[in-house]
Structures are given as C-alpha cells and as structure tokens.
Short mmCIF file of C-alpha atoms and ligand atoms in Angstrom, two decimals:
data_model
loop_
_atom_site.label_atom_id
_atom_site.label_comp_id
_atom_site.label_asym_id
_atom_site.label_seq_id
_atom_site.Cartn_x
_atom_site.Cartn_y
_atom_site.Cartn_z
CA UNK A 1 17.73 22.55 -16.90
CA UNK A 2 16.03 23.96 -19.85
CA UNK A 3 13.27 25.90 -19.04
CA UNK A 4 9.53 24.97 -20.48
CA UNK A 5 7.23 27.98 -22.11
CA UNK A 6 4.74 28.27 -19.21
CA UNK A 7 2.02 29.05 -22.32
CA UNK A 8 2.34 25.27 -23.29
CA UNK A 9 0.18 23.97 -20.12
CA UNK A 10 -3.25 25.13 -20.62
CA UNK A 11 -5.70 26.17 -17.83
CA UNK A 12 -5.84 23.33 -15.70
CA UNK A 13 -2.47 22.15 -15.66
CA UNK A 14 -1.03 25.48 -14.42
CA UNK A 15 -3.78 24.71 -11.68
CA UNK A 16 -2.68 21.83 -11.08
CA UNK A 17 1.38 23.05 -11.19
CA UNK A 18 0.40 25.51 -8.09
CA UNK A 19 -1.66 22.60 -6.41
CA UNK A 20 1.61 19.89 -6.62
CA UNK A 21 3.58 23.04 -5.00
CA UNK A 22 1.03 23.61 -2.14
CA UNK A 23 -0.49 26.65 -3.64
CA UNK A 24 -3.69 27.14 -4.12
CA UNK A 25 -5.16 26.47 -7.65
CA UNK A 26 -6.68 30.29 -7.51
CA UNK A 27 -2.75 31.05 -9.04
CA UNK A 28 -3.11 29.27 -11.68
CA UNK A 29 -6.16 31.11 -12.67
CA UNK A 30 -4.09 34.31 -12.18
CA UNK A 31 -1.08 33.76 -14.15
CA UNK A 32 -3.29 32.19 -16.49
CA UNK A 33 -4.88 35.82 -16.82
CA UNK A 34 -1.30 37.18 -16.65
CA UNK A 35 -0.50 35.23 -19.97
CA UNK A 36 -3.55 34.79 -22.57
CA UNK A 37 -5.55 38.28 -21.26
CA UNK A 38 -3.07 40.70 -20.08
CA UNK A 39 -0.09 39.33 -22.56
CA UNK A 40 2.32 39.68 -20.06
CA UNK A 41 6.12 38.95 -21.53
CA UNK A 42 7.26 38.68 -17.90
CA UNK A 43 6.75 37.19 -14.73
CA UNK A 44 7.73 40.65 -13.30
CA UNK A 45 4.82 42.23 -14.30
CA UNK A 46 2.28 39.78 -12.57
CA UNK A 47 2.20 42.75 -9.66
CA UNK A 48 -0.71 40.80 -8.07
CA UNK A 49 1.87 37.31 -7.29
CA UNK A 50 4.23 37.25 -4.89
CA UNK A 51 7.64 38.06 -5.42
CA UNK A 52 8.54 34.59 -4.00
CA UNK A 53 6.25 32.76 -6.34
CA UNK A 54 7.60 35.17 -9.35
CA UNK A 55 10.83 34.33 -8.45
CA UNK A 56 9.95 30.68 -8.20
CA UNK A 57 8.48 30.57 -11.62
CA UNK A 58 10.97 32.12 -13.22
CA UNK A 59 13.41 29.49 -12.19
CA UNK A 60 11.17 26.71 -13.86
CA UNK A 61 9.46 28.94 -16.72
CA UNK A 62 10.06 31.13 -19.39
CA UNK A 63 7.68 33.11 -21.57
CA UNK A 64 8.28 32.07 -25.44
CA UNK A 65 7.19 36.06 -26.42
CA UNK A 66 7.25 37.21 -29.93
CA UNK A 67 8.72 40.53 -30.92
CA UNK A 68 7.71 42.95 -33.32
CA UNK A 69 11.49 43.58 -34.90
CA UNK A 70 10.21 45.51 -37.47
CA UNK A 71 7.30 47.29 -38.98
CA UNK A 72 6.81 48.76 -42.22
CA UNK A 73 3.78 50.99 -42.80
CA UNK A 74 2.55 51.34 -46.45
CA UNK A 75 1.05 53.96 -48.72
CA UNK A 76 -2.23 52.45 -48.27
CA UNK A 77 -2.26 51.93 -44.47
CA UNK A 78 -1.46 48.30 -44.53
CA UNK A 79 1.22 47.30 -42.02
CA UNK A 80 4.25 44.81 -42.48
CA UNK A 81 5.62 43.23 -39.15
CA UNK A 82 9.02 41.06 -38.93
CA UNK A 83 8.36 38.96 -36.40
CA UNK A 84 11.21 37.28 -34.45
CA UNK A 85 11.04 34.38 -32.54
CA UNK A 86 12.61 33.20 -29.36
CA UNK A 87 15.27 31.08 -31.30
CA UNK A 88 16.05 34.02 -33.40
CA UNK A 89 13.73 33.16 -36.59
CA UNK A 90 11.90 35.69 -38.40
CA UNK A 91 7.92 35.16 -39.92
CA UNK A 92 6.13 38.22 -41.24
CA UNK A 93 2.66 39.09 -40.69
CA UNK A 94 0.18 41.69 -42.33
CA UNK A 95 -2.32 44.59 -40.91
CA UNK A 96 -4.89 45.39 -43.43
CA UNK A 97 -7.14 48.25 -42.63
CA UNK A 98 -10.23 49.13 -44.55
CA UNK A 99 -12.76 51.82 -43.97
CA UNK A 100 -14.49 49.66 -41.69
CA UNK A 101 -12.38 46.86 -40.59
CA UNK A 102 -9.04 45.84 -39.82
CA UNK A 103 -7.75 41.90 -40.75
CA UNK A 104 -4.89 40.43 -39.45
CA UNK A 105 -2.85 38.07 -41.84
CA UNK A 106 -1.10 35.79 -40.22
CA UNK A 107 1.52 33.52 -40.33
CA UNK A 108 1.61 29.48 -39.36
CA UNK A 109 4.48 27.86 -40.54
CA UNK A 110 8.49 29.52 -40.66
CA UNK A 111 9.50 29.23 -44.22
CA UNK A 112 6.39 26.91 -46.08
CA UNK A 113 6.62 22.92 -46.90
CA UNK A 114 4.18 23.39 -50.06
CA UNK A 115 6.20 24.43 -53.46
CA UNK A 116 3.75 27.01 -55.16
CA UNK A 117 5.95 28.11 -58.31
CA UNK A 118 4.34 31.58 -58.09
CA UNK A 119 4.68 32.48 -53.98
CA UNK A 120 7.95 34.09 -52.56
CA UNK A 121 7.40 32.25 -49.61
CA UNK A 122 7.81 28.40 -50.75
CA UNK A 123 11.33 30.02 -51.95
CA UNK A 124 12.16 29.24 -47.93
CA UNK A 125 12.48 25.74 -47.01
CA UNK A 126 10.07 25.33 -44.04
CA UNK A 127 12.00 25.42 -40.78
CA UNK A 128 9.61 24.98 -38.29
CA UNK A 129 5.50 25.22 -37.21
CA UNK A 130 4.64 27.83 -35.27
CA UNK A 131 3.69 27.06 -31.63
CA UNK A 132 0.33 28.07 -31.14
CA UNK A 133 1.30 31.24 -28.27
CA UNK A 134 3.83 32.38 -31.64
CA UNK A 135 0.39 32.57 -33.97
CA UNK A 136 -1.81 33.82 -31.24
CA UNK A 137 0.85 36.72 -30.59
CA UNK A 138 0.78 37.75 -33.94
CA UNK A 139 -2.84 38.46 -33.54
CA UNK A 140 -2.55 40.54 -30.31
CA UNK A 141 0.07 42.28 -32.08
CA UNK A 142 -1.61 43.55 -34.40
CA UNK A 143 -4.80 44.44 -32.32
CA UNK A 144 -2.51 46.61 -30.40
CA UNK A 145 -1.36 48.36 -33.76
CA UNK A 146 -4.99 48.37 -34.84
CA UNK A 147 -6.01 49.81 -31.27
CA UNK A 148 -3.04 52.56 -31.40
CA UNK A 149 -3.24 53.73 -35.32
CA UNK A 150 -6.89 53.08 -35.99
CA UNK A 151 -8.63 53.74 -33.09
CA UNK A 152 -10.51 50.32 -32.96
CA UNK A 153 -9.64 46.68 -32.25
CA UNK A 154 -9.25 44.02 -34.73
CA UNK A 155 -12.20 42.77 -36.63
CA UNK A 156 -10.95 39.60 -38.70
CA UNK A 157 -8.09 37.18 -39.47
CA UNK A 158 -7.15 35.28 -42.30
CA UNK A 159 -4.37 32.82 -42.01
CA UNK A 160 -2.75 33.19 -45.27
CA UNK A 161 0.80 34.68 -44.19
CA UNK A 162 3.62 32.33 -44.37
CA UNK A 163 3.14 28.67 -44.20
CA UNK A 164 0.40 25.95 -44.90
CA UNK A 165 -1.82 26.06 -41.71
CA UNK A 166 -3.04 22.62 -41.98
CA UNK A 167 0.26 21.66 -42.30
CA UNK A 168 0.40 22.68 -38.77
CA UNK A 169 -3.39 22.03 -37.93
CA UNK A 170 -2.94 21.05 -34.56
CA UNK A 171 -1.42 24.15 -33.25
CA UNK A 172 -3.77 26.37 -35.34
CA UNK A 173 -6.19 24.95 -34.15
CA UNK A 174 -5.08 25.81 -30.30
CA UNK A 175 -4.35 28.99 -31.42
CA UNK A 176 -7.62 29.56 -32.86
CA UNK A 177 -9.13 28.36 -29.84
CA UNK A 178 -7.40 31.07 -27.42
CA UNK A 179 -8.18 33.71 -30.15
CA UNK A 180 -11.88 33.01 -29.72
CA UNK A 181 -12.07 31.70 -26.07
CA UNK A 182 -14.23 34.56 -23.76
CA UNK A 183 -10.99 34.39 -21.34
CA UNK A 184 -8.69 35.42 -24.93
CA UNK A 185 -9.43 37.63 -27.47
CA UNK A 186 -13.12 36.63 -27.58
CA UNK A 187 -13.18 36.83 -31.19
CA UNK A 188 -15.79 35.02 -33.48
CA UNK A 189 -15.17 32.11 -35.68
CA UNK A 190 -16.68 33.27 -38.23
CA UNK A 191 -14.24 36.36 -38.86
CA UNK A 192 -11.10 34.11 -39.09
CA UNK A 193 -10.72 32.13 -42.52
CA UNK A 194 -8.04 29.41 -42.53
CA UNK A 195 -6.49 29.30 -46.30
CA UNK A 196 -5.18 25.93 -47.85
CA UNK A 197 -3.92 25.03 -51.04
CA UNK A 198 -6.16 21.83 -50.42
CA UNK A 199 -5.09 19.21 -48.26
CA UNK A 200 -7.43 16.56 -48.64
CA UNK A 201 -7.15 14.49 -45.28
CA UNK A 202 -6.84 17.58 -43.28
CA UNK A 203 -9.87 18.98 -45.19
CA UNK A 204 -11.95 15.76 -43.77
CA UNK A 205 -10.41 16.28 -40.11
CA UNK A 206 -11.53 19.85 -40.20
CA UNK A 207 -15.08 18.75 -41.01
CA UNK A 208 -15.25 16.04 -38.78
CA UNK A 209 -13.91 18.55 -36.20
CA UNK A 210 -17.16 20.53 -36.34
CA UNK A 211 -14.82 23.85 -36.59
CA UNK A 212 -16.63 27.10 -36.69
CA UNK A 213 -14.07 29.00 -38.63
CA UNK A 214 -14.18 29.51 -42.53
CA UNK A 215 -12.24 28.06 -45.27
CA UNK A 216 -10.44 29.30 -48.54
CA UNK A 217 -8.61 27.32 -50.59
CA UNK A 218 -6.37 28.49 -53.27
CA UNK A 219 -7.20 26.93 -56.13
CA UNK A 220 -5.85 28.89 -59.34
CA UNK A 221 -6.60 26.22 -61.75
CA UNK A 222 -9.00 23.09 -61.53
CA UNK A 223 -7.55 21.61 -64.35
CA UNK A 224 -4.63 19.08 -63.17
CA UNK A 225 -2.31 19.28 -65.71
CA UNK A 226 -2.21 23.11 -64.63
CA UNK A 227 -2.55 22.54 -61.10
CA UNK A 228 0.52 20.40 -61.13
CA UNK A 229 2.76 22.85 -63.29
CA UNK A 230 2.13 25.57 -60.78
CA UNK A 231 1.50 23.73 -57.62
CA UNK A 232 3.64 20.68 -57.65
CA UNK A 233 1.79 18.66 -54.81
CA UNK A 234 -0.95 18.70 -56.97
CA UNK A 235 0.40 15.43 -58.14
CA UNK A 236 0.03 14.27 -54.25
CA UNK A 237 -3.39 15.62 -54.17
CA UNK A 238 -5.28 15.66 -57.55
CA UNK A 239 -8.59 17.74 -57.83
CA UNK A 240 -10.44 14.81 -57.30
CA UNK A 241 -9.97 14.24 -53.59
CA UNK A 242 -9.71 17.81 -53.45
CA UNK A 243 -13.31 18.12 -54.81
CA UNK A 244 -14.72 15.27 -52.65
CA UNK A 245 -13.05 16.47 -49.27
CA UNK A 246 -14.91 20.15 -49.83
CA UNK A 247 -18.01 18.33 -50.68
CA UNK A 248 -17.40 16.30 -47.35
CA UNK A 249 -16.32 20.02 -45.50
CA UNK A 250 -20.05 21.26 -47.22
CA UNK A 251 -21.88 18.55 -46.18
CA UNK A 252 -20.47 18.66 -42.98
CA UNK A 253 -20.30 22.11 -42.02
CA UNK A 254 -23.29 24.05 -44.51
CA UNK A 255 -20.26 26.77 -45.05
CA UNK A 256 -19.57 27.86 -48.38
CA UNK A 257 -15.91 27.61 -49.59
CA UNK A 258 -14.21 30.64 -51.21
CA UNK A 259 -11.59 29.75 -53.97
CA UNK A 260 -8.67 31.83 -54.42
CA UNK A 261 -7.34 32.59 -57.99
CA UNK A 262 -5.10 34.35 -59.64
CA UNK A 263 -5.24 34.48 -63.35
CA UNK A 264 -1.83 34.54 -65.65
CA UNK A 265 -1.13 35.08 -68.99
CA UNK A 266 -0.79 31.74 -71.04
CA UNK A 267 -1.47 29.61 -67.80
CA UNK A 268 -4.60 30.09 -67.42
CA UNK A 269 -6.50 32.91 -69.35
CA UNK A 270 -8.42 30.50 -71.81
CA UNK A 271 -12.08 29.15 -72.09
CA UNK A 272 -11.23 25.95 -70.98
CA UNK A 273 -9.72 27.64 -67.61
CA UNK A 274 -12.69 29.71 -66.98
CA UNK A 275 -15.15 26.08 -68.06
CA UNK A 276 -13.03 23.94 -65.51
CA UNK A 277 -13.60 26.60 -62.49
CA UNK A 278 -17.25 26.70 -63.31
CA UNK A 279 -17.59 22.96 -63.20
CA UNK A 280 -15.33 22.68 -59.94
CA UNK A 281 -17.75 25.45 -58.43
CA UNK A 282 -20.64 23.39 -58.65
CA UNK A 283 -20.82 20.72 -56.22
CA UNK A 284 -20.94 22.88 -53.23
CA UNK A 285 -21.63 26.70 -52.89
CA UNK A 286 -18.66 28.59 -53.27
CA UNK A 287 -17.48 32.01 -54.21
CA UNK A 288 -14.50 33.03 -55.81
CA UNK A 289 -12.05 35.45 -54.79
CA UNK A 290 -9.88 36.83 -58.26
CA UNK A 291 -6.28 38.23 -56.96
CA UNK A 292 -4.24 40.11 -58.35
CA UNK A 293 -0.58 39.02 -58.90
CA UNK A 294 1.92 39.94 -57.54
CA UNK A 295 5.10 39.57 -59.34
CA UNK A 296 8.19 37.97 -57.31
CA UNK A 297 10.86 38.46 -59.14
CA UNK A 298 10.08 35.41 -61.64
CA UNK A 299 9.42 35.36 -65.08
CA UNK A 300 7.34 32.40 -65.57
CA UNK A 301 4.29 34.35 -64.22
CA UNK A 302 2.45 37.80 -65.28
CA UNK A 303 -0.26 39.24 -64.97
CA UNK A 304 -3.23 38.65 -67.49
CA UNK A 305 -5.15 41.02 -69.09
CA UNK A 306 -8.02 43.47 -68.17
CA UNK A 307 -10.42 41.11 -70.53
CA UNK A 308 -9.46 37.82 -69.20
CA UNK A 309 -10.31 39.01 -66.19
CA UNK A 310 -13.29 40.25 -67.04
CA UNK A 311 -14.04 37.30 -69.40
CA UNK A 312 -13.93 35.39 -65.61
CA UNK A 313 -15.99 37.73 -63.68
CA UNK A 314 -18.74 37.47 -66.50
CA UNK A 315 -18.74 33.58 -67.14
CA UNK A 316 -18.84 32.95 -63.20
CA UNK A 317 -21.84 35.56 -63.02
CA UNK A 318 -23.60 34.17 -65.69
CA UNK A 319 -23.85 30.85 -63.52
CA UNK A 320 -24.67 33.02 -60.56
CA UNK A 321 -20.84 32.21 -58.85
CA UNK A 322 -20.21 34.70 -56.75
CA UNK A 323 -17.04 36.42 -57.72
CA UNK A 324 -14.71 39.32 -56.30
CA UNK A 325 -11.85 40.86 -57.85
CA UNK A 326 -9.34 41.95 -55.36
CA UNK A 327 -6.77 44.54 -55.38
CA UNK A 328 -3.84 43.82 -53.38
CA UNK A 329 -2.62 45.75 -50.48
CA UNK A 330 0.72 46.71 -49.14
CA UNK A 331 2.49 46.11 -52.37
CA UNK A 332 5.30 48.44 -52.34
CA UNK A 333 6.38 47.01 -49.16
CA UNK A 334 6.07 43.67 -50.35
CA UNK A 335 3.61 42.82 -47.75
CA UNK A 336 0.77 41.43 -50.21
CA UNK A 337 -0.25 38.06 -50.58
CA UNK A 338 2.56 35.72 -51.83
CA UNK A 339 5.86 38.42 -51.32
CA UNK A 340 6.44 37.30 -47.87
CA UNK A 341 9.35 35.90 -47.62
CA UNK A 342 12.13 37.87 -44.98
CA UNK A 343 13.47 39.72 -47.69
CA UNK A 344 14.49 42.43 -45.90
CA UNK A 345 17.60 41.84 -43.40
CA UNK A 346 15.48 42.64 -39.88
CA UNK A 347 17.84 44.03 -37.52
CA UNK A 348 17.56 43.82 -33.99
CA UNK A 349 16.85 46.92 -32.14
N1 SAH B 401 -0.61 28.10 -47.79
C1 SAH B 401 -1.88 28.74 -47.70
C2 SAH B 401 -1.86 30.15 -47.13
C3 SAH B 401 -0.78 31.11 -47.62
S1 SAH B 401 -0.91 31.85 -49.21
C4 SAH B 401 -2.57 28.74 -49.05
O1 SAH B 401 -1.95 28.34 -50.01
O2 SAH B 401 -3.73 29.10 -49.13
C5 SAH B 401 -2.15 33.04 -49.21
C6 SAH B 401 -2.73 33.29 -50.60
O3 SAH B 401 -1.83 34.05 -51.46
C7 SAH B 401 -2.99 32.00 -51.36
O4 SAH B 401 -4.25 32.04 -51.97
C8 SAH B 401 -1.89 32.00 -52.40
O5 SAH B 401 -2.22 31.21 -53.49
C9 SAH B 401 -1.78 33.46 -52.74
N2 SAH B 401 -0.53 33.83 -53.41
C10 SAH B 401 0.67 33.26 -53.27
N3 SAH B 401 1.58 33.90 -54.04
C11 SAH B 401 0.93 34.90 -54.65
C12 SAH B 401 1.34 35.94 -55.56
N4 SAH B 401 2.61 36.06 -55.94
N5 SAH B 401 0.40 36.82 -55.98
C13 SAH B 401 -0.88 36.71 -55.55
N6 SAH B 401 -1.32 35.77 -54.70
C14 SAH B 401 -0.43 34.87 -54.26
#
C-alpha cells in the first residue's frame, strides 16, 4: 500500500478520517495542530494521541517533511538552505536578514519550466511543483533559523527562489493560505510578494481570486523584440496581454505592481529601453525594483554601467516612478537572485 502524506487532507477531512474510524472528530483537530502549528515530522511526537492511534496512523500515513541538508551562511548574514525532498530532490531557499527584518525566499517549482537566458535556474529542466506542505516548510524553516540566529521571527516572504509560482498557482496558493491562516504561521498577506515573469491568464485568475498578497513581475525589458531574446516565452506572452492582465490585477485589486529589472550592457542600457519602461509604467501604479546582476557563468550578459543605471533611476524619477536600486545579497554563496540552481553536490548527513 503506498502510504498518503497526511498534510494533503485539510482540516475537515482529517475530521472526518477519525469520525469514519469511530473516533471522535476532536483528533482530527489535534493532529491537525500536530502538523501545521507544532511541525511535527512524526507521529511519535504527538505525546497527547494514543499510542494505538499513533501506531494506527502510521500504518496509513506518512509525513512528506522537508530537510534542511545543507546551509550555507554568508558574509552578509544571508543564509543558503539545500532543501531535500522526500523523493530525494533538492530546491534551495534564501534567509535574508536586514537590520529590521528578515525575508524568506522561497522556492515553488524543482528545476523551472520558464527559459530566462540570464537565470541559473531555467539551466534545470523543471522536474516537479512543489506540494504546498514542501513550500510552507521552507518558510517554517527559515523562521526557526530567523528565531535561533536573529533573535526574532520572520517578517516577509517573497517567492522568487526556484521555479515560476504561477506555474504552480494552485499549490501556492494553499501554501499561502496555511502561511497566513491564525491556526499556521499567522502571517499577513501583505508581507509575502509572489514574483512572475508575467503569465497573463494566471495574472487574471489571481485578480479574480481577490488574493491579498502582492505581486512583482520581472520585467527587464518592455520592448518585445528584447523581451523575447532574453525571455523566450515572451513570444507566448507578448507585452500586450502582459500589460492588459496587470491593468485587470490593478483594477481588480487597487495594489500597485513592482517591476523587476536588471539592466545589461548592449541589451538594454539605451534611451529607447529606459522610454519603453516609462510608457509600460503608466497604466497602473507601479514601482520599479533595479537589480543588480548577477553573473552565471555566461557571457551573453554583464553588468551595465554606473551611468546607465543612474540614467534609469533619473528618467523614472523625473515621471515620479518610484524606483529602487538593489544590491544583492548572499552572492559569494551563490544564494542571490537568479544563481540558484543545486550547484553544489548536497550530501546527506
Ligand atoms: N520565476 C519567477 C520567480 C523567480 S526569479 C520570476 O521570474 O519572477 C526571481 C527574480 O530574480 C526575478 O526577478 C528574476 O528575473 C531575477 N533574476 C534571475 N536571474 C537573475 C540574475 N542572474 N541576476 C539578477 N536577477 C536575476
């Protein structure tokens, strides 16, 4: 018999598991605790079940827990985890302290289905989603880590670790649900950000879902014929539905969208580059987010220069676009945006 993960049945049909075995639904409630409050990776530890209904459950259950394999700490705090899976894959995911917060980046998908020419992580064919007890792990992971190293629980997530999460939208958005339920992590909404390089459709479905979370998109060029060269599915998805899905999300949800860019030399560090992002910023309120690169062991793509950058930051402000530039964290253990991608062999301990 293969065994189902007992964190696939939500609330009620654990209840309802204990009920059809002439318990009482009170159990359910329990183990539920067990599972999505205490994180229990065993029946063993549920101290306050029998050790006949342990016993039982084991024989028709197992728990699907993740485990930290690995964790690198960086020069600047940040924290890489290898995390395995119970079928023996490996995902990565990202503490980022700063003075006054700590985000969790974290991963959706195993490997990625999108092929962004620039990101180490499309370099693995996508294997699998994530179930949505593998992404909410992640998350408890790293509030323990935040708990034990910075004295102070987790404040915000991003999902921007491996994978395309809307891609996998259904099980992000379970997992999302347990991270802000009051009986899981009781986390707001608005401190998670979901990041897409632009699905259209899924876009819409995210709107019409009345979702309380906030959305990035990585953008990095809204002109098409650059789009494409960089981020084939472009071609699948031109700026144009792109543009009228977030104006859809706006109208929808009143939350402003933050475009991620990175700028690169001879892609796009010209007038017309900085023009086309202006125009694209307009028909919704938006801020921009400029990121650093960082390099993956490709030539096509560097860095661009101190003044382009600049030349950005002052043409967006100058049409009062809100505009960060963002220095990347956890570099030297290839932990910052775009470098996931297993590269270290993760042994087992
Ligand atoms: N698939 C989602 C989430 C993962 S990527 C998305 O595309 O948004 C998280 C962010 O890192 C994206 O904005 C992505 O464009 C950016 N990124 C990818 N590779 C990068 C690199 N080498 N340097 C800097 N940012 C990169």
């Amino acid at each position: 018999m293969i065994k189902k993960d007992i964190r696939a049945l939500d609330k009620e049909a654990l209840r309802a598991f204990f009920v059809s075995q002439g318990q009482s639904a009170f159990r359910g409630n329990q183990v539920y605790e067990w599972l999505w409050q205490k994180g229990a990776h065993s029946f063993e530890t549920m101290t306050n079940i029998s050790k006949e209904t342990r016993a039982f459950l084991e024989t028709h259950f197992v728990i699907n827990h993740i485990r930290v394999d690995q964790m690198q700490r960086s020069n600047d705090g940040t924290i890489k985890n290898a995390v395995r899976l119970h079928d023996n894959l490996v995902v990565e995911s990202v503490l980022i302290p700063t003075k006054t917060r700590t985000t969790a980046c974290v991963s959706s998908q195993v490997g990625c289905s999108l092929d962004c020419k620039f990101c180490a992580t499309s370099r693995l064919k996508r294997m699998r989603n994530l179930q949505p007890d593998e992404i909410y792990d992640q998350v408890v992971a790293i509030d323990q880590q935040s708990r034990l190293y910075f004295n102070r629980p987790l404040s915000n997530i991003v999902f921007m670790g491996m994978g395309e999460p809307l891609m996998n939208y259904n099980n992000v958005l379970k997992a999302i649900d347990k991270i802000t339920d009051p009986e899981g992590l009781a986390m707001s909404p608005k401190r998670i950000i979901v990041s897409t390089s632009g699905v259209p459709k899924m876009i819409r479905k995210m709107a019409e879902d009345g979702v309380k979370f906030k959305l990035a998109v990585s953008l990095h060029s809204a002109i098409d014929s650059v789009r494409t060269s960089i981020m084939p599915f472009n071609e699948t998805f031109p700026l144009e539905q792109l543009r009228q899905a977030l104006q859809f999300w706006y109208e929808k949800t009143k939350s402003r969208i933050t475009y991620e860019y990175v700028v690169w030399k001879g892609i796009n560090d010209n007038k017309a580059a900085i023009d086309a992002l202006v125009e694209f910023c307009k028909f919704a309120p938006a801020k921009v987010n400029l990121i650093e690169y960082n390099p993956i062991e490709d030539g096509m793509f560097s860095q661009a220069s101190q003044a382009a950058i600049e030349a950005y930051v002052n043409t967006l402000e100058r049409h009062n676009i809100t505009c960060t530039v963002r220095r990347s964290r956890g570099k030297d253990i290839d932990a910052a945006c775009g470098q996931l991608a297993n590269k270290k062999d993760v042994k087992i301990n």
